[in-house]
Every structure is written in structure tokens, then in C-alpha cells.
Coordinates of C-alpha atoms and ligand atoms in Angstrom, one line a residue:
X1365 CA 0.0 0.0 0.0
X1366 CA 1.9 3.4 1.1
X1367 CA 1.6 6.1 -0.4
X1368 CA 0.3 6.6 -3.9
X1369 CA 3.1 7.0 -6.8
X1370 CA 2.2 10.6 -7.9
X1371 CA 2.3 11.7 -3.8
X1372 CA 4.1 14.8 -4.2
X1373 CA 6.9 15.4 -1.7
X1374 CA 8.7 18.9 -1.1
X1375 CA 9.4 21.9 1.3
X1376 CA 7.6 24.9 2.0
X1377 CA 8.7 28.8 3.2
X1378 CA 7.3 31.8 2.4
X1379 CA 8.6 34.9 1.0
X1380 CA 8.8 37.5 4.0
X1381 CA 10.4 35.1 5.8
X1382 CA 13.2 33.9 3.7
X1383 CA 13.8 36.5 0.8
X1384 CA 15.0 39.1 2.8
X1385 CA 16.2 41.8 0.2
X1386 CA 13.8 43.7 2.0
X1387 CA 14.2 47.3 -0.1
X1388 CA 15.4 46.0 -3.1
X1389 CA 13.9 45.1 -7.0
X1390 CA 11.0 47.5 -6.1
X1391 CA 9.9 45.7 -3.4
X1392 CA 8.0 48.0 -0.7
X1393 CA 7.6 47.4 3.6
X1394 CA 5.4 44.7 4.4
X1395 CA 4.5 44.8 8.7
X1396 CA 7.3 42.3 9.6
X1397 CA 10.2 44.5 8.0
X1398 CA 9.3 46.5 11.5
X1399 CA 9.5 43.9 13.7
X1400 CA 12.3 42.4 15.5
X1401 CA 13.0 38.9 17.4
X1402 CA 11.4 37.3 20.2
X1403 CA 13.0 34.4 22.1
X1404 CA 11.9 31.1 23.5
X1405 CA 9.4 33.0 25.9
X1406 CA 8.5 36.1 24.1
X1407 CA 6.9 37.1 21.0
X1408 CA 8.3 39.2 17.9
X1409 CA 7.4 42.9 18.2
X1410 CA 6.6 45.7 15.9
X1411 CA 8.3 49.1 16.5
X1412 CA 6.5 52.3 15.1
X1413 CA 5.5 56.1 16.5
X1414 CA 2.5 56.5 18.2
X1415 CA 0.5 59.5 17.5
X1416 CA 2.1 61.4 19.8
X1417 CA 5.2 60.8 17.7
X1418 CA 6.2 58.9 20.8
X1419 CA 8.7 55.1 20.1
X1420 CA 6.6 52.5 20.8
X1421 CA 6.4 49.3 20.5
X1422 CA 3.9 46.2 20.8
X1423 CA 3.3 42.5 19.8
X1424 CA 3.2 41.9 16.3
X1425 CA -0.5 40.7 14.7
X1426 CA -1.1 39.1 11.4
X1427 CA -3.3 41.8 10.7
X1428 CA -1.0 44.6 10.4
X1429 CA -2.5 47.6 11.3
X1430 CA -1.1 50.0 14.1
X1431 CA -2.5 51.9 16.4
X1432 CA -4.6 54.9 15.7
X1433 CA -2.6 57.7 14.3
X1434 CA 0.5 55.6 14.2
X1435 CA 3.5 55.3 12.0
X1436 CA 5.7 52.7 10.5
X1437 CA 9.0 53.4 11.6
X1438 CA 12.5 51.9 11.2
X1439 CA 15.3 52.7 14.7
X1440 CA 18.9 52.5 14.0
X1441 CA 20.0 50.4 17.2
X1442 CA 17.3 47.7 16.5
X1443 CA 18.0 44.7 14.4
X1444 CA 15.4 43.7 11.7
X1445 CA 16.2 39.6 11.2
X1446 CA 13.4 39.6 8.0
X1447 CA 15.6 42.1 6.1
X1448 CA 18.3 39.8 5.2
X1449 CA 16.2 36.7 6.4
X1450 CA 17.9 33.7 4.6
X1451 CA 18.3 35.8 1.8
X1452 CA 16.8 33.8 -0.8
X1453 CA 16.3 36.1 -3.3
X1454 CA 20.0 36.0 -3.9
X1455 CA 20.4 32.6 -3.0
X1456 CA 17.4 31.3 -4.5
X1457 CA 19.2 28.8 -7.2
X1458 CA 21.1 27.2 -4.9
X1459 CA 18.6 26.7 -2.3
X1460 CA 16.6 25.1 -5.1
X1461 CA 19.3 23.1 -6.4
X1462 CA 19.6 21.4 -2.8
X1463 CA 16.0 21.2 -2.7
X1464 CA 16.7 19.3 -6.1
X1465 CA 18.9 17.5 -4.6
X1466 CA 16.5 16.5 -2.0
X1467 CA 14.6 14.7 -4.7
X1468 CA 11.5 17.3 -4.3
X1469 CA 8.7 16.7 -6.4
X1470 CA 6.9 20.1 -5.1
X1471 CA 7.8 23.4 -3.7
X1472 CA 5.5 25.9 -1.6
X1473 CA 6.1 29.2 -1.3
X1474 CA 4.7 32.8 -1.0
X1475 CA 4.5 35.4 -3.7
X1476 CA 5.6 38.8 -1.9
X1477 CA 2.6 41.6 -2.9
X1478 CA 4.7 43.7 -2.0
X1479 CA 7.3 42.9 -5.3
X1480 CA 4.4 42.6 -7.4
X1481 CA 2.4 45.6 -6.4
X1482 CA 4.3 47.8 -4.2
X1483 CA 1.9 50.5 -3.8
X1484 CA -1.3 49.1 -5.0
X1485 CA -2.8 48.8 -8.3
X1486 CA -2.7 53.0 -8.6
X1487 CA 1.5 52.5 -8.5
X1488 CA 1.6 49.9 -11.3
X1489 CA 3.5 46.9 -11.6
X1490 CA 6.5 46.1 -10.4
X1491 CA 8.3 44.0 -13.5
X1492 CA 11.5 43.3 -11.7
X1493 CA 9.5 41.6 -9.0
X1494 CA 7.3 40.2 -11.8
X1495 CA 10.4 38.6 -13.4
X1496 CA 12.4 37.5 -9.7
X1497 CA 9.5 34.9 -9.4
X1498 CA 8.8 33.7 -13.2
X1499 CA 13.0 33.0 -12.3
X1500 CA 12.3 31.0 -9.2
X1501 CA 9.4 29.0 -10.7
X1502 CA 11.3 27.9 -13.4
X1503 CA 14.2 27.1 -12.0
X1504 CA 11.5 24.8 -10.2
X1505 CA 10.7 23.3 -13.3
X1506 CA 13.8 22.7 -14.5
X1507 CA 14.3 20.2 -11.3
X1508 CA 11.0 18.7 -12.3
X1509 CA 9.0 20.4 -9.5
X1510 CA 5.1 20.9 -9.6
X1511 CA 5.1 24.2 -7.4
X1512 CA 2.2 24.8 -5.4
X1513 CA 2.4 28.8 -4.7
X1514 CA 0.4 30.6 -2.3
X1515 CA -0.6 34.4 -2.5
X1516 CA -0.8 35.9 0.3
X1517 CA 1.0 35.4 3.8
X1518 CA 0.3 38.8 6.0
X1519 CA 2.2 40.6 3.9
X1520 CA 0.3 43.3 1.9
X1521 CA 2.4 46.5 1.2
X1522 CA 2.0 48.6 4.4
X1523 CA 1.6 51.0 1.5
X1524 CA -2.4 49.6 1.5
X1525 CA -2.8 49.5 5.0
X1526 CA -1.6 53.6 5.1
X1527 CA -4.6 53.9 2.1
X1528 CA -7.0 52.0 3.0
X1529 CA -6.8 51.2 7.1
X1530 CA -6.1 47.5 5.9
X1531 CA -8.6 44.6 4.9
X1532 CA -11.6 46.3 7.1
X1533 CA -12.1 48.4 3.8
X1534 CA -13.4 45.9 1.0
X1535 CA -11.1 48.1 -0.9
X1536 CA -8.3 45.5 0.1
X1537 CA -10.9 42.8 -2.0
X1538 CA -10.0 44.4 -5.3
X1539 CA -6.3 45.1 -4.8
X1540 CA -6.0 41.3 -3.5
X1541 CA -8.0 40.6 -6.7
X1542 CA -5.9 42.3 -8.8
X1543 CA -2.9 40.9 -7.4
X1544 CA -4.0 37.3 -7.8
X1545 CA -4.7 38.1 -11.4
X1546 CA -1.7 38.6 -12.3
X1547 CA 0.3 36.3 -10.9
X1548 CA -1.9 33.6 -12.4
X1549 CA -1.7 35.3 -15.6
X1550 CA 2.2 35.6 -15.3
X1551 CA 2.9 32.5 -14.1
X1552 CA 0.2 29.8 -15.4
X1553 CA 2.8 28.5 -17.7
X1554 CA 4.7 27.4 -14.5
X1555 CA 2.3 27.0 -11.8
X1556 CA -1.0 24.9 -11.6
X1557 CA -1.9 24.6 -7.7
X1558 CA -2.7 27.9 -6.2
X1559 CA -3.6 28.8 -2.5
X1560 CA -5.1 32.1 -1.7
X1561 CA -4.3 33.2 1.8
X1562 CA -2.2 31.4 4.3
X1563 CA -3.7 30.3 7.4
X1564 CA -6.8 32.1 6.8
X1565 CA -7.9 31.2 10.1
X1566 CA -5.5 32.7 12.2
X1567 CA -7.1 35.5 13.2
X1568 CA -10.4 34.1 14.5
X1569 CA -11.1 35.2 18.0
X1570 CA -10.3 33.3 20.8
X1571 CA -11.8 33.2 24.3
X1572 CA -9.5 36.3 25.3
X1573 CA -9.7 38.7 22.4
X1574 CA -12.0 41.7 23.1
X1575 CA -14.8 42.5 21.9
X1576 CA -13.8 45.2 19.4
X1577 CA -11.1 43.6 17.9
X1578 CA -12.4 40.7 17.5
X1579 CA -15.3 42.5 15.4
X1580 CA -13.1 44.2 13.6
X1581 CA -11.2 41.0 13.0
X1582 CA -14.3 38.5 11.9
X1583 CA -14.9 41.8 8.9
X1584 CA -11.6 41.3 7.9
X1585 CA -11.8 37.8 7.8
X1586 CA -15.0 38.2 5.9
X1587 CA -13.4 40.3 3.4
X1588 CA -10.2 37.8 3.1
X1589 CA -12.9 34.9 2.2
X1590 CA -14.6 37.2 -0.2
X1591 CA -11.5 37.8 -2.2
X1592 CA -10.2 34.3 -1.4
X1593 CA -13.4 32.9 -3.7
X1594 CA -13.3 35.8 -5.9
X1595 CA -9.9 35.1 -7.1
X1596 CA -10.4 31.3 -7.5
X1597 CA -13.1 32.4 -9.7
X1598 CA -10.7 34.5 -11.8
X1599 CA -8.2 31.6 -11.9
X1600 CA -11.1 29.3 -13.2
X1601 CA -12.2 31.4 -15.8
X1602 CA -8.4 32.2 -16.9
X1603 CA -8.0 28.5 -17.3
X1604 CA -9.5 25.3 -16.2
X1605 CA -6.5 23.5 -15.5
X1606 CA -5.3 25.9 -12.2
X1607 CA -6.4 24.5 -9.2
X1608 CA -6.7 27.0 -6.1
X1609 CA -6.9 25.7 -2.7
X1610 CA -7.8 27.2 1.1
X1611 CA -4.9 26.8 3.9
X1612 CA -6.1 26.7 7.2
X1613 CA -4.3 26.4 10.5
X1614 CA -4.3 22.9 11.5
X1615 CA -6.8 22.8 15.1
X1616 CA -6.4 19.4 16.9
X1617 CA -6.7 19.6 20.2
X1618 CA -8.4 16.9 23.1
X1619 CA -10.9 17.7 26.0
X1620 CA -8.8 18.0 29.5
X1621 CA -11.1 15.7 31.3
X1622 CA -14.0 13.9 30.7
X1623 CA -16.2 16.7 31.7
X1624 CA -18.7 16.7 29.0
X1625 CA -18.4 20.6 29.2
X1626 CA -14.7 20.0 28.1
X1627 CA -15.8 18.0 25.6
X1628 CA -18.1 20.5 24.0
X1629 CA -15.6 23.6 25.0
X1630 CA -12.7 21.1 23.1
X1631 CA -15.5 20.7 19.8
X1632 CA -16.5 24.6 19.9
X1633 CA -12.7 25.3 19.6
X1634 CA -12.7 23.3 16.3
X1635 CA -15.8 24.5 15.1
X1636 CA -14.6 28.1 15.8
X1637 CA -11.0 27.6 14.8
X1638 CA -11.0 25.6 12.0
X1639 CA -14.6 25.2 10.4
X1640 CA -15.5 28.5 10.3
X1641 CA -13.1 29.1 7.9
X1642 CA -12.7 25.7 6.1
X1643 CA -16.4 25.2 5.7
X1644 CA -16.9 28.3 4.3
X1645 CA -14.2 27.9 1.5
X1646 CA -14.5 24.3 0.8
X1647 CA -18.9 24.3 0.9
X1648 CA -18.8 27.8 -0.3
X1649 CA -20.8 29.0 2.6
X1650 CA -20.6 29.9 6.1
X1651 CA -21.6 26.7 8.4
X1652 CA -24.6 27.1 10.5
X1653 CA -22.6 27.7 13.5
X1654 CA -21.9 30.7 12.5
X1655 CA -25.2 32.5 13.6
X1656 CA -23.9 31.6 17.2
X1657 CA -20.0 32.8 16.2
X1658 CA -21.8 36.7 15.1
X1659 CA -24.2 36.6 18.1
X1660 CA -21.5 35.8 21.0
X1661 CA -19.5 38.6 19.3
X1662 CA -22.7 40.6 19.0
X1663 CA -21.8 41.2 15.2
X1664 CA -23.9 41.6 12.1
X1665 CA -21.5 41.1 9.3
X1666 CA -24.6 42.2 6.6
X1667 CA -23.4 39.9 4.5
X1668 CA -24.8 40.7 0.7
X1669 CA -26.5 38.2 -1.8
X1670 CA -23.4 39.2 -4.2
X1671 CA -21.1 38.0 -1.2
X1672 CA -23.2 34.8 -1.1
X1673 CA -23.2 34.5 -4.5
X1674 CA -18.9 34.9 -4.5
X1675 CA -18.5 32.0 -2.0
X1676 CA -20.3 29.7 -3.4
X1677 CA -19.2 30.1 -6.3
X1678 CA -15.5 30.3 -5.6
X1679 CA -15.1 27.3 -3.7
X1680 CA -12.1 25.8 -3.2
X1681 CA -10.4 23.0 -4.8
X1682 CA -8.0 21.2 -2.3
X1683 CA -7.9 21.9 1.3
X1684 CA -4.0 23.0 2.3
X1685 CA -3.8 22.8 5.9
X1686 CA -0.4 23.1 8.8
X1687 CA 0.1 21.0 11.3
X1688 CA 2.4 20.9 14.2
X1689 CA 1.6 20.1 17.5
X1690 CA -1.8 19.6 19.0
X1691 CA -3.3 21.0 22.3
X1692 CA -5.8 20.9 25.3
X1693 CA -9.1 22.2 26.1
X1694 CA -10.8 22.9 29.5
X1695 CA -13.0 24.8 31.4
X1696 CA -12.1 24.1 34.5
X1697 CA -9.5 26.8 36.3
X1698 CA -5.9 26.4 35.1
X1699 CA -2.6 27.0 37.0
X1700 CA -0.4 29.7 34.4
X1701 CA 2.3 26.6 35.0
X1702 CA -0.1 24.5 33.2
X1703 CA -0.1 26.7 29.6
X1704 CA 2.2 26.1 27.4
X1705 CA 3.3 27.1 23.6
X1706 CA 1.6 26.3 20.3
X1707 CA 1.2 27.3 16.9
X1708 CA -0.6 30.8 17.0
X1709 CA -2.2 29.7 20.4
X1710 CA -1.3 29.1 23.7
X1711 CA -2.9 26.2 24.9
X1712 CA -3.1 24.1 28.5
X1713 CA -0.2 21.4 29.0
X1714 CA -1.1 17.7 27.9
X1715 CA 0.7 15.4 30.8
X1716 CA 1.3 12.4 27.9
X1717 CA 3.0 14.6 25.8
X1718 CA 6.5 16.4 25.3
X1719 CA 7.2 19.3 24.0
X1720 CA 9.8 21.1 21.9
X1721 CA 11.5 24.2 23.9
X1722 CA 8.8 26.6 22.4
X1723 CA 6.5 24.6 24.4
X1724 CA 4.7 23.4 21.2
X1725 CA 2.9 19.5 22.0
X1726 CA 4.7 16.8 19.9
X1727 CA 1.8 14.4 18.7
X1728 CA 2.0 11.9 15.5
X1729 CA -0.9 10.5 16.3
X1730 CA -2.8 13.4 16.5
X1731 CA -2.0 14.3 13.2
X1732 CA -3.3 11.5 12.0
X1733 CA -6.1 11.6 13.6
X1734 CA -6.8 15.2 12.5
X1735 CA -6.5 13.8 8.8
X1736 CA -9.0 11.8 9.4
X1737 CA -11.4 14.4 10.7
X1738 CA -10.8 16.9 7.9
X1739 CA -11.1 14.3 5.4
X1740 CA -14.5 13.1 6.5
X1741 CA -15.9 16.2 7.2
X1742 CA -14.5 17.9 3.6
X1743 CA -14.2 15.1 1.2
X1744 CA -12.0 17.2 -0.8
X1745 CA -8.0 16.5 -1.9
X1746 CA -5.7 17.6 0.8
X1747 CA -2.5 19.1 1.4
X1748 CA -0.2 19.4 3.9
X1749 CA 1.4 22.5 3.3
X1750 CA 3.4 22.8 6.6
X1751 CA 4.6 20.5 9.5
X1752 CA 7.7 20.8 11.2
X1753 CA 9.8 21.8 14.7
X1754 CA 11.7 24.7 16.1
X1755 CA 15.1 23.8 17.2
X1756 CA 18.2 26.0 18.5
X1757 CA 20.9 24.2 15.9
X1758 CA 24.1 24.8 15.3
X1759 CA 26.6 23.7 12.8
X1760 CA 28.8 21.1 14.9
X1761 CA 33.0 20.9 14.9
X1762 CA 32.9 18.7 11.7
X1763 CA 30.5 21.3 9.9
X1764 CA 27.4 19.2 9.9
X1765 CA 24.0 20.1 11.9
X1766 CA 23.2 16.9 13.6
X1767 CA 19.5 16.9 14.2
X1768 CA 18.1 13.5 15.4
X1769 CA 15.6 15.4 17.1
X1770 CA 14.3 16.7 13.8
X1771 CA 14.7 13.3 12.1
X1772 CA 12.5 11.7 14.9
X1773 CA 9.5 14.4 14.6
X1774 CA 9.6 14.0 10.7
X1775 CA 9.6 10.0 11.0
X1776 CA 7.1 9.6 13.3
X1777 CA 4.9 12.5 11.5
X1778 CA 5.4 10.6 8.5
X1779 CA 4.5 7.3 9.4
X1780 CA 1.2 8.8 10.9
X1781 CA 0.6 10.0 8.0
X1782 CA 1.3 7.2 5.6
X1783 CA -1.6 5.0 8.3
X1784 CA -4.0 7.6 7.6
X1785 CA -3.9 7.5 3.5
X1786 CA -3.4 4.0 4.1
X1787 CA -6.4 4.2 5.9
X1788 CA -8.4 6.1 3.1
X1789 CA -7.4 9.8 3.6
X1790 CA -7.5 11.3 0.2
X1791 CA -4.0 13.4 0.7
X1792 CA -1.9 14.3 -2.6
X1793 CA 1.2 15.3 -0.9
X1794 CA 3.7 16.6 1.9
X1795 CA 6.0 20.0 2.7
X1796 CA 7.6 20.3 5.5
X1797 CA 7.7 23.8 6.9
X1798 CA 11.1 25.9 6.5
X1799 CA 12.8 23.0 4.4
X1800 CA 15.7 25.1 5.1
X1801 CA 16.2 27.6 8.3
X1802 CA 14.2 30.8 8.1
X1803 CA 12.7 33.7 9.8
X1804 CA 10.2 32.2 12.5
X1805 CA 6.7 34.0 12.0
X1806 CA 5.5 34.3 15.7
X1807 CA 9.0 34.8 17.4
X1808 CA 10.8 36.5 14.4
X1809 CA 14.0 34.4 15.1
X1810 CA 16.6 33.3 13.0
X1811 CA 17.5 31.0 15.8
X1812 CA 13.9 28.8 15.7
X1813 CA 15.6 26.4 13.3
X1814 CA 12.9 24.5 11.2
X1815 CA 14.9 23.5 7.9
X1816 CA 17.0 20.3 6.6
X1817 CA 19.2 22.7 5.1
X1818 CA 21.0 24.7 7.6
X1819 CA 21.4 28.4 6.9
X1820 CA 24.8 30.3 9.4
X1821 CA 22.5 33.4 10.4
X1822 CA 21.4 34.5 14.4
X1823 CA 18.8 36.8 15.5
X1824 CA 21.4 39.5 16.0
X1825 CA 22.4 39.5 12.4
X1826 CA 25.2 37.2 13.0
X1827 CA 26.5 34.9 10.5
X1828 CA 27.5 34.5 6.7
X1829 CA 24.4 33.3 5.1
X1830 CA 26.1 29.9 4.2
X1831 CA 24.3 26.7 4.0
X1832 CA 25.3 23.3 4.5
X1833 CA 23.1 20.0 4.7
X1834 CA 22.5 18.6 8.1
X1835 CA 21.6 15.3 8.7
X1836 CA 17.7 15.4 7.9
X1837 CA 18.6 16.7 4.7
X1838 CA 19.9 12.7 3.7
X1839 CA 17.4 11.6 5.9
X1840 CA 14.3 13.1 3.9
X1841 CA 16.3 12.5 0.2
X1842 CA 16.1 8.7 1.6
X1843 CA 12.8 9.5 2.3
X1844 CA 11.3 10.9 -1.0
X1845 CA 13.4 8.6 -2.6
X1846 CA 11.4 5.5 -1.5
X1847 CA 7.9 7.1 -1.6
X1848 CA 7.9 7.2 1.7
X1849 CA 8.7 3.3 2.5
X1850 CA 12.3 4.0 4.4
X1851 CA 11.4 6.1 7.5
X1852 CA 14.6 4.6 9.2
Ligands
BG6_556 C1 2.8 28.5 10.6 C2 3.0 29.6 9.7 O1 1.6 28.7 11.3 O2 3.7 28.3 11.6 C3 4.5 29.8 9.3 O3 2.3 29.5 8.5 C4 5.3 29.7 10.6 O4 4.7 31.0 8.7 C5 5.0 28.4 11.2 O5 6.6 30.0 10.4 C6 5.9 28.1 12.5 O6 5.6 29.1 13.4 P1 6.8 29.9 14.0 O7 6.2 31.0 14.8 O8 7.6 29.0 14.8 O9 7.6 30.5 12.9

């Protein structure tokens, strides 16, 4: 059995955070050129000047909008690790030759808006940034990669957010719009499999989030499905062969007890989390759940016939999806000992399970048994866009980055996954997130290694951008190599 022949097998990254080249070929600030590192405990941060004109700083969002009356703003003593990032944009034929090397069969990664369009439709295209990704797609192609690209990943232009107040204003739909056009007009020669916005989800309020932003943030959410299904549509109509998919943050998570109000607390999570979103991209309509979503958020999101009519008509074609690490639900009182880390969310410690030093939950089997949910309850293809683990690596005394640890996570991962499709999940491949070391999205660290391909960089800016292969690298190659069958 195993996996089926054409399973595709790759990496994925995404543009802000491994292209670095930050102000060159056109490209414009995106919200993360502001930010700098976090560690193990704490968060990235955005720096900017209030409206007083005042430095300030505060935890970074995926949304990217500042405070009121607010202004980007670079400081000379802070260090900015997605300015150089891995800098792939220079070093973006050999990273793809390793990846070749690798024996990948697919490649994800994020087209920057901000090359493309740097100040919105009104400042024209950006042709250098235009032709930097036609170079990096077929270079793909020449390796005999299908890459599977996805649009957008938080980084509009702040250029838009300083227009338009960011995607509150439906203005952001037809700039998004625009944007997708063309990259599917530039680039369908190279690139079939499409995903609209990464991790769609991630903004969906949680039990803490107040009540105004999380308003504010189920409108923008609205407006980011709207022009999710309104550029699939374009992408049909261009040509029938592109496929565009949804990519949703991975939600798996168990009751703490057996408390059935855990259990429903643990199944409102999901529905909250992860269906809202999926549902409404995959069944091109919000699920019926949602009623209770806009009244506990006492919202009224006046949603139009033409929306409707968008959503359902843009459906989605695959569901992409991350996984990493799953996490707890409960509603009885928690010790703050008892949280720990996790992918966009904190969540309460599970006692069976250990954890990487970020605190995220290592579970295999969960992952397989979140395949099987999503695959019941979507009966669409699937696609595992991300799944991976921060480590602190280093290069050892013989130049090699030993990383059993790694090796073990992406074994036992793997095997989960091979029982599910075994088991009937309909999944048609398998990137591992930061196939080589990058900029980490919620800490901002160069540090938070995720790749098989090391890359010499800190988060203070030190190192010289070399890479070298560490042992996951021959690991996964063995990997691919056997469709999966040699995990050892
Ligand atoms: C995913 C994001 O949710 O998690 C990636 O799509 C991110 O961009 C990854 O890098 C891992 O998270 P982090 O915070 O460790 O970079």
C-alpha cells in the first residue's frame, strides 16, 4: 500500500520570511520589515511612533495595522532579522538546487505583494518583482518540480494599510484581486496549484480577544474569504486547468477531562477555529454555527446576496492545511504553569506529551487523527502544506548540523501519516515547513531552526548566510526517494 506513486513530496517557506532583500527590485515594507526577534518566551514585536510621535512598540499581529494615528517606523540600534532573512532572493538557485537534490517533487512558497504591487494597483506593476518569481518558478521546473504557490501570507504592502486602514475596507478585496490576477496570468505556464491566503484562520477570536477587535477581526476575515473565492473564480475562468486551494491552520486539540463541558468547549474550539473558515471555502458557505459565532461577538457582518453568490461560487479546490503540534481544552480553572506554547495559540499542557522548547505538544498520532477528521468532514483532496519543529541548531565541529531530534519528529509524523492514507485519507502530498532555516513567523527568530538545510544566520544579524546540509537533509532525500517506505 503506502503512499500513492504521484504523492508529491517537497518543502515549504514563504517569502517575507526567507527572501529578505527587504528594499530591493521594487519591493515595498510589508509589517514584519518593522519587527524584531522574540526568544523562547516572548513574542516578535513591531516598532512604530505612536501619535504622539512617541517610540513604541507592541506584539506583532497578522493583521497589520497600528494603532490609531501611528507610523511605520525603522530605529537604528534595532536589528530587523526579515531584512536579510535567509536571503533567498539572492540565494534562490542554490537553495533550489539542494531542494533538487532532495529529490523534491513540489515546492511551496509565498509570492511577496509587496514585489508585485508595491503601492497598489494605482503605483503599477512592479516588473523586476514580476520577473524575480517567473526565475524562481522555473528554475523549479527545471528540477522537475510541480510548485504549489500561495498568495498571500500577512504581507500586503503597508503601502495599503496607510490607504485603506487595511482589509476592514473591501477596498483591500480588489487590490487582493488584482494581485492574484496577475500572478496567475504571469505565471500559469509554470504553476497549476494555487492557494489564496495562508492560514486564513489565524485571526479568529479566541476566548481572550476583546470585543472590538475581535469585530473588527471577523470583517476582515469576511473580506479575506470574499476575495479568497473571488480570485479562484478569476483563476477558473483564466484557465481550467489551475487548481486553487484554502490553507487553514491545523486545530487538533483533546478535552482536558472527561467533563462533558470540556468536551463540548474542546469541539466549539474546532468548530470556531478551523470550520469556520474551512467550511466556508471548501462548501462555499458559512456553516450554520456561525449564527452563534456573530451573536456571542454581538456582530452583524450584513453579509450581501453578491457575497453569497462569490463564495459559493468560488469554492475551493483542495484543502492545504499546517500541522504541528496539538493542544488541550478545558473549562475548569488552570494553573499559568499549566499553559504552554503552540502554533498561533497558547494552549493548557497535555501530561502524555512532550514538548519542543517553544512549548509546542509533539503528537504523530494526533495528526493522524486530524487527517482523518478533515477528510471526513471535507471530502475534498488535501494538502499538507506545513509540518515541522523549532530547534536551537548549530553547525557542529565537523561542519554538519546533527538533528536527530528533527529526524524523529519527521519519521514519526510521517508514518502517521502514511496509516492515515493508508487508511483512506485522500491526501496528494507533503511540505515540510522551513525546508531550510528561516525567519520564525511568531518569534521573528533566526534562531527557531525549522529546515534540513542549515542556513549560518542568528537573530542578532550574526552569520555569513552559508548553508550546509545537516543530517535530515539525507534523511528526507532517503525519504522521497522510496515514496515514503524507508522512514529509518
Ligand atoms: C505556521 C506559519 O503557522 O507556523 C509559518 O504559516 C510559521 O509561517 C510556522 O513559520 C511556524 O511558526 P513559528 O512561529 O515557529 O515560525
Amino acid at each position: 500500500m503506502g503512499f500513492p506513486n504521484n504523492f508529491l513530496w517537497g518543502g515549504s517557506i514563504s517569502a517575507a520570511q526567507i527572501e529578505g532583500a527587504w528594499n530591493e527590485g521594487g519591493k515595498s515594507p510589508v509589517a514584519v520589515d518593522y519587527c524584531t526577534a522574540g526568544s523562547t518566551t516572548g513574542m516578535r514585536e513591531i516598532w512604530y511612533l505612536d501619535k504622539d510621535g512617541q517610540r513604541a512598540h507592541q506584539r506583532w499581529e497578522a493583521v497589520g495595522v497600528l494603532p490609531q494615528g501611528a507610523k511605520y517606523q525603522l530605529f537604528d540600534d534595532l536589528h530587523y532579522t526579515n531584512h536579510v532573512a535567509s536571503d533567498f532572493y539572492h540565494h534562490y538557485k542554490e537553495d533550489i538546487a539542494l531542494m533538487a537534490e532532495m529529490g523534491y517533487t513540489t515546492f511551496n512558497t509565498s509570492i511577496s505583494w509587496a514585489r508585485i504591487y508595491p503601492y497598489g494597483i494605482k503605483g503599477g506593476i512592479n516588473q523586476e518583482g514580476v520577473d524575480f518569481y517567473r526565475n524562481v518558478f522555473e528554475e523549479c521546473r527545471k528540477y522537475g518540480m510541480d510548485p504549489v504557490i500561495t498568495l498571500y501570507k500577512y504581507d500586503e504592502p503597508v503601502s495599503l494599510n496607510e490607504q485603506y486602514g487595511g482589509w476592514t475596507n473591501r477596498k483591500m478585496i480588489d487590490e487582493f484581486v488584482e494581485f492574484a490576477r496577475v500572478c496567475f496570468s504571469e505565471y500559469k505556464d509554470l504553476v497549476n496549484k494555487w492557494m489564496t491566503f495562508n492560514e486564513i484562520n489565524i485571526i479568529m477570536p479566541g476566548d481572550d480577544t476583546p470585543k472590538d477587535i475581535a469585530q473588527r477581526n471577523l470583517i476582515y476575515l469576511h473580506h479575506q474569504l470574499v476575495a479568497a473565492a473571488k480570485a479562484t473564480i478569476v483563476a477558473h475562468e483564466m484557465d481550467a486547468n489551475l487548481k486553487v486551494g484554502a490553507m487553514i491552520c491545523g486545530n487538533m486539540a483533546y478535552p482536558l477531562t472527561p467533563d462533558p463541558k470540556d468536551a463540548f468547549a474542546r469541539y466549539k474550539k474546532f468548530q470556531d477555529f478551523f470550520c469556520y473558515s474551512a467550511d466556508t471555502q471548501v462548501r462555499g458557505e458559512y456553516p450554520s454555527f456561525a449564527q452563534r459565532v456573530w451573536k456571542e461577538w454581538d456582530i452583524d457582518l450584513n453579509i450581501s446576496v453578491e457575497d453569497k453568490a462569490i463564495l459559493k461560487a468560488g469554492k475551493a479546490d483542495f484543502l492545504g492545511f499546517s500541522y504541528y503540534a496539538s493542544g488541550v481544552v478545558t473549562t475548569h480553572t488552570t494553573d499559568e504553569n499549566d499553559i504552554t506554547g503552540g502554533n498561533v495559540l497558547g494552549t493548557v499542557k497535555n501530561p502524555y506529551l512532550e514538548a519542543n522548547a517553544w512549548g509546542w505538544q509533539i503528537d504523530p498520532l494526533g495528526f493522524k487523527h486530524f487527517l482523518h477528521i478533515i477528510n471526513d468532514r471535507y471530502q475534498v483532496p488535501l494538502f499538507d502544506v506545513e509540518n515541522g519543529i523549532g530547534l536551537i541548531e548549530k553547525e557542529d565541529e565537523d561542519g554538519i548540523c546533527h538533528d536527530p531530534a528533527r529526524i524523529d519528529y519527521h519519521r514519526r509524523h510521517i508514518q502517521a501519516m502514511k496509516e492515515a492514507v493508508e487508511e483512506g485519507v485522500n491526501l496528494f502530498g507533503y511540505t515540510t515547513w522551513g525546508c531550510i532555516d528561516l525567519v520564525s513567523a511568531g518569534t521573528g527568530q533566526m534562531d527557531k531552526k525549522y529546515g534540513f538545510i542549515y542556513v549560518d544566520m542568528d537573530d542578532q544579524g550574526h552569520g555569513d548566510l552559508h548553508r550546509s546540509r545537516k543530517d535530515s537533509f539525507y534523511w528526507y532525500k532517503k525519504v522521497i526517494a522510496s515514496n515514503g517506505e524507508d522512514l529509518d
